[in-house]
């Protein structure tokens, strides 16, 4: 072997060693192809933001719904605005049907779901966020049904009525669920507000219970205005106001060790947004008030 060839071989070997680096030095590092574990802290990953997934109801217009594959709606927009004030977190939004979201939360498959109403009877919800929005729940019936009744005592004046309900919703109240169990009323579930309203307008059900603004939005999307609805449906009762929020799954030190820290930080931002008018400004675009 010539001296020139030997020297070239030595130099080539050195370059390969430098480019490859020692194997032992790479075993404790996260490579770009490795997924980011949710249990890692920002310090563990060189200052990267913690990834959080907030699941929202996918079909609750105008509050939380999917447009294509993107979550939108008043709650989502408020939470996106809040996320911009929490640079330590990378917050992603995903949509699921309401009933499925509640079941996933109850089983601890997801950390958070919005916007269930604040309900102390959900003992399996470990904590709620501060209230985000107030929603008014109303009973809407066909004009034909309401004309032939004195409807002053809900739900007991509604005996014999056919009620529609959005799958998983509890807005009709425990008394009406009990009346349905006793066959004093009929309670039929459908996947969305829009489907229930179509059935109401077609006379297939007599009454439907939901948030006033969600109902108005769904009617507008179906192509109805106030003049179209005159003499067809009427609001017969106001069942009260409910506050929507984020519900958090039971704390799991292994799965969600950062849950409480995140919840506290988000609550602070949401309270700031209520105080500085940011939430009211977002709601104006949805004509909630």
Coordinates of N, CA, C and O in Angstrom, one line a residue, residues 158-161 176-187:
X158 N -97.1 18.4 30.2 CA -96.7 17.9 28.8 C -97.0 16.4 28.7 O -96.5 15.7 27.8
X159 N -97.9 15.8 29.6 CA -98.2 14.4 29.5 C -98.8 14.1 28.1 O -99.6 14.8 27.6
X160 N -98.3 13.0 27.5 CA -98.7 12.6 26.2 C -97.8 13.1 25.1 O -98.0 12.7 23.9
X161 N -96.9 14.1 25.4 CA -96.1 14.7 24.3 C -95.0 13.8 23.8 O -94.5 12.9 24.5
X176 N -88.6 14.6 33.4 CA -89.1 14.2 32.1 C -88.6 12.8 31.8 O -89.3 12.0 31.2
X177 N -87.3 12.5 32.2 CA -86.8 11.2 31.9 C -87.6 10.1 32.7 O -87.9 9.0 32.2
X178 N -88.0 10.5 33.9 CA -88.9 9.6 34.7 C -90.2 9.4 34.1 O -90.8 8.3 34.0
X179 N -90.8 10.5 33.5 CA -92.1 10.4 32.8 C -92.0 9.5 31.6 O -92.9 8.7 31.3
X180 N -90.8 9.6 30.9 CA -90.6 8.7 29.7 C -90.5 7.3 30.2 O -91.0 6.4 29.5
X181 N -89.9 7.0 31.3 CA -89.8 5.7 31.8 C -91.1 5.1 32.1 O -91.4 3.9 31.9
X182 N -92.0 5.9 32.6 CA -93.4 5.5 33.0 C -94.3 5.6 31.8 O -95.5 5.4 31.9
X183 N -93.8 5.9 30.6 CA -94.6 6.0 29.4 C -95.6 7.1 29.4 O -96.7 7.0 28.7
X184 N -95.4 8.1 30.2 CA -96.3 9.3 30.3 C -96.0 10.3 29.1 O -96.8 11.1 28.8
X185 N -94.7 10.2 28.7 CA -94.3 11.0 27.5 C -93.5 10.0 26.6 O -93.0 9.0 27.1
X186 N -93.2 10.4 25.4 CA -92.3 9.6 24.5 C -91.0 10.5 24.4 O -91.1 11.7 24.1
X187 N -89.9 9.9 24.5 CA -88.6 10.6 24.3 C -87.8 9.8 23.3 O -87.4 8.7 23.5

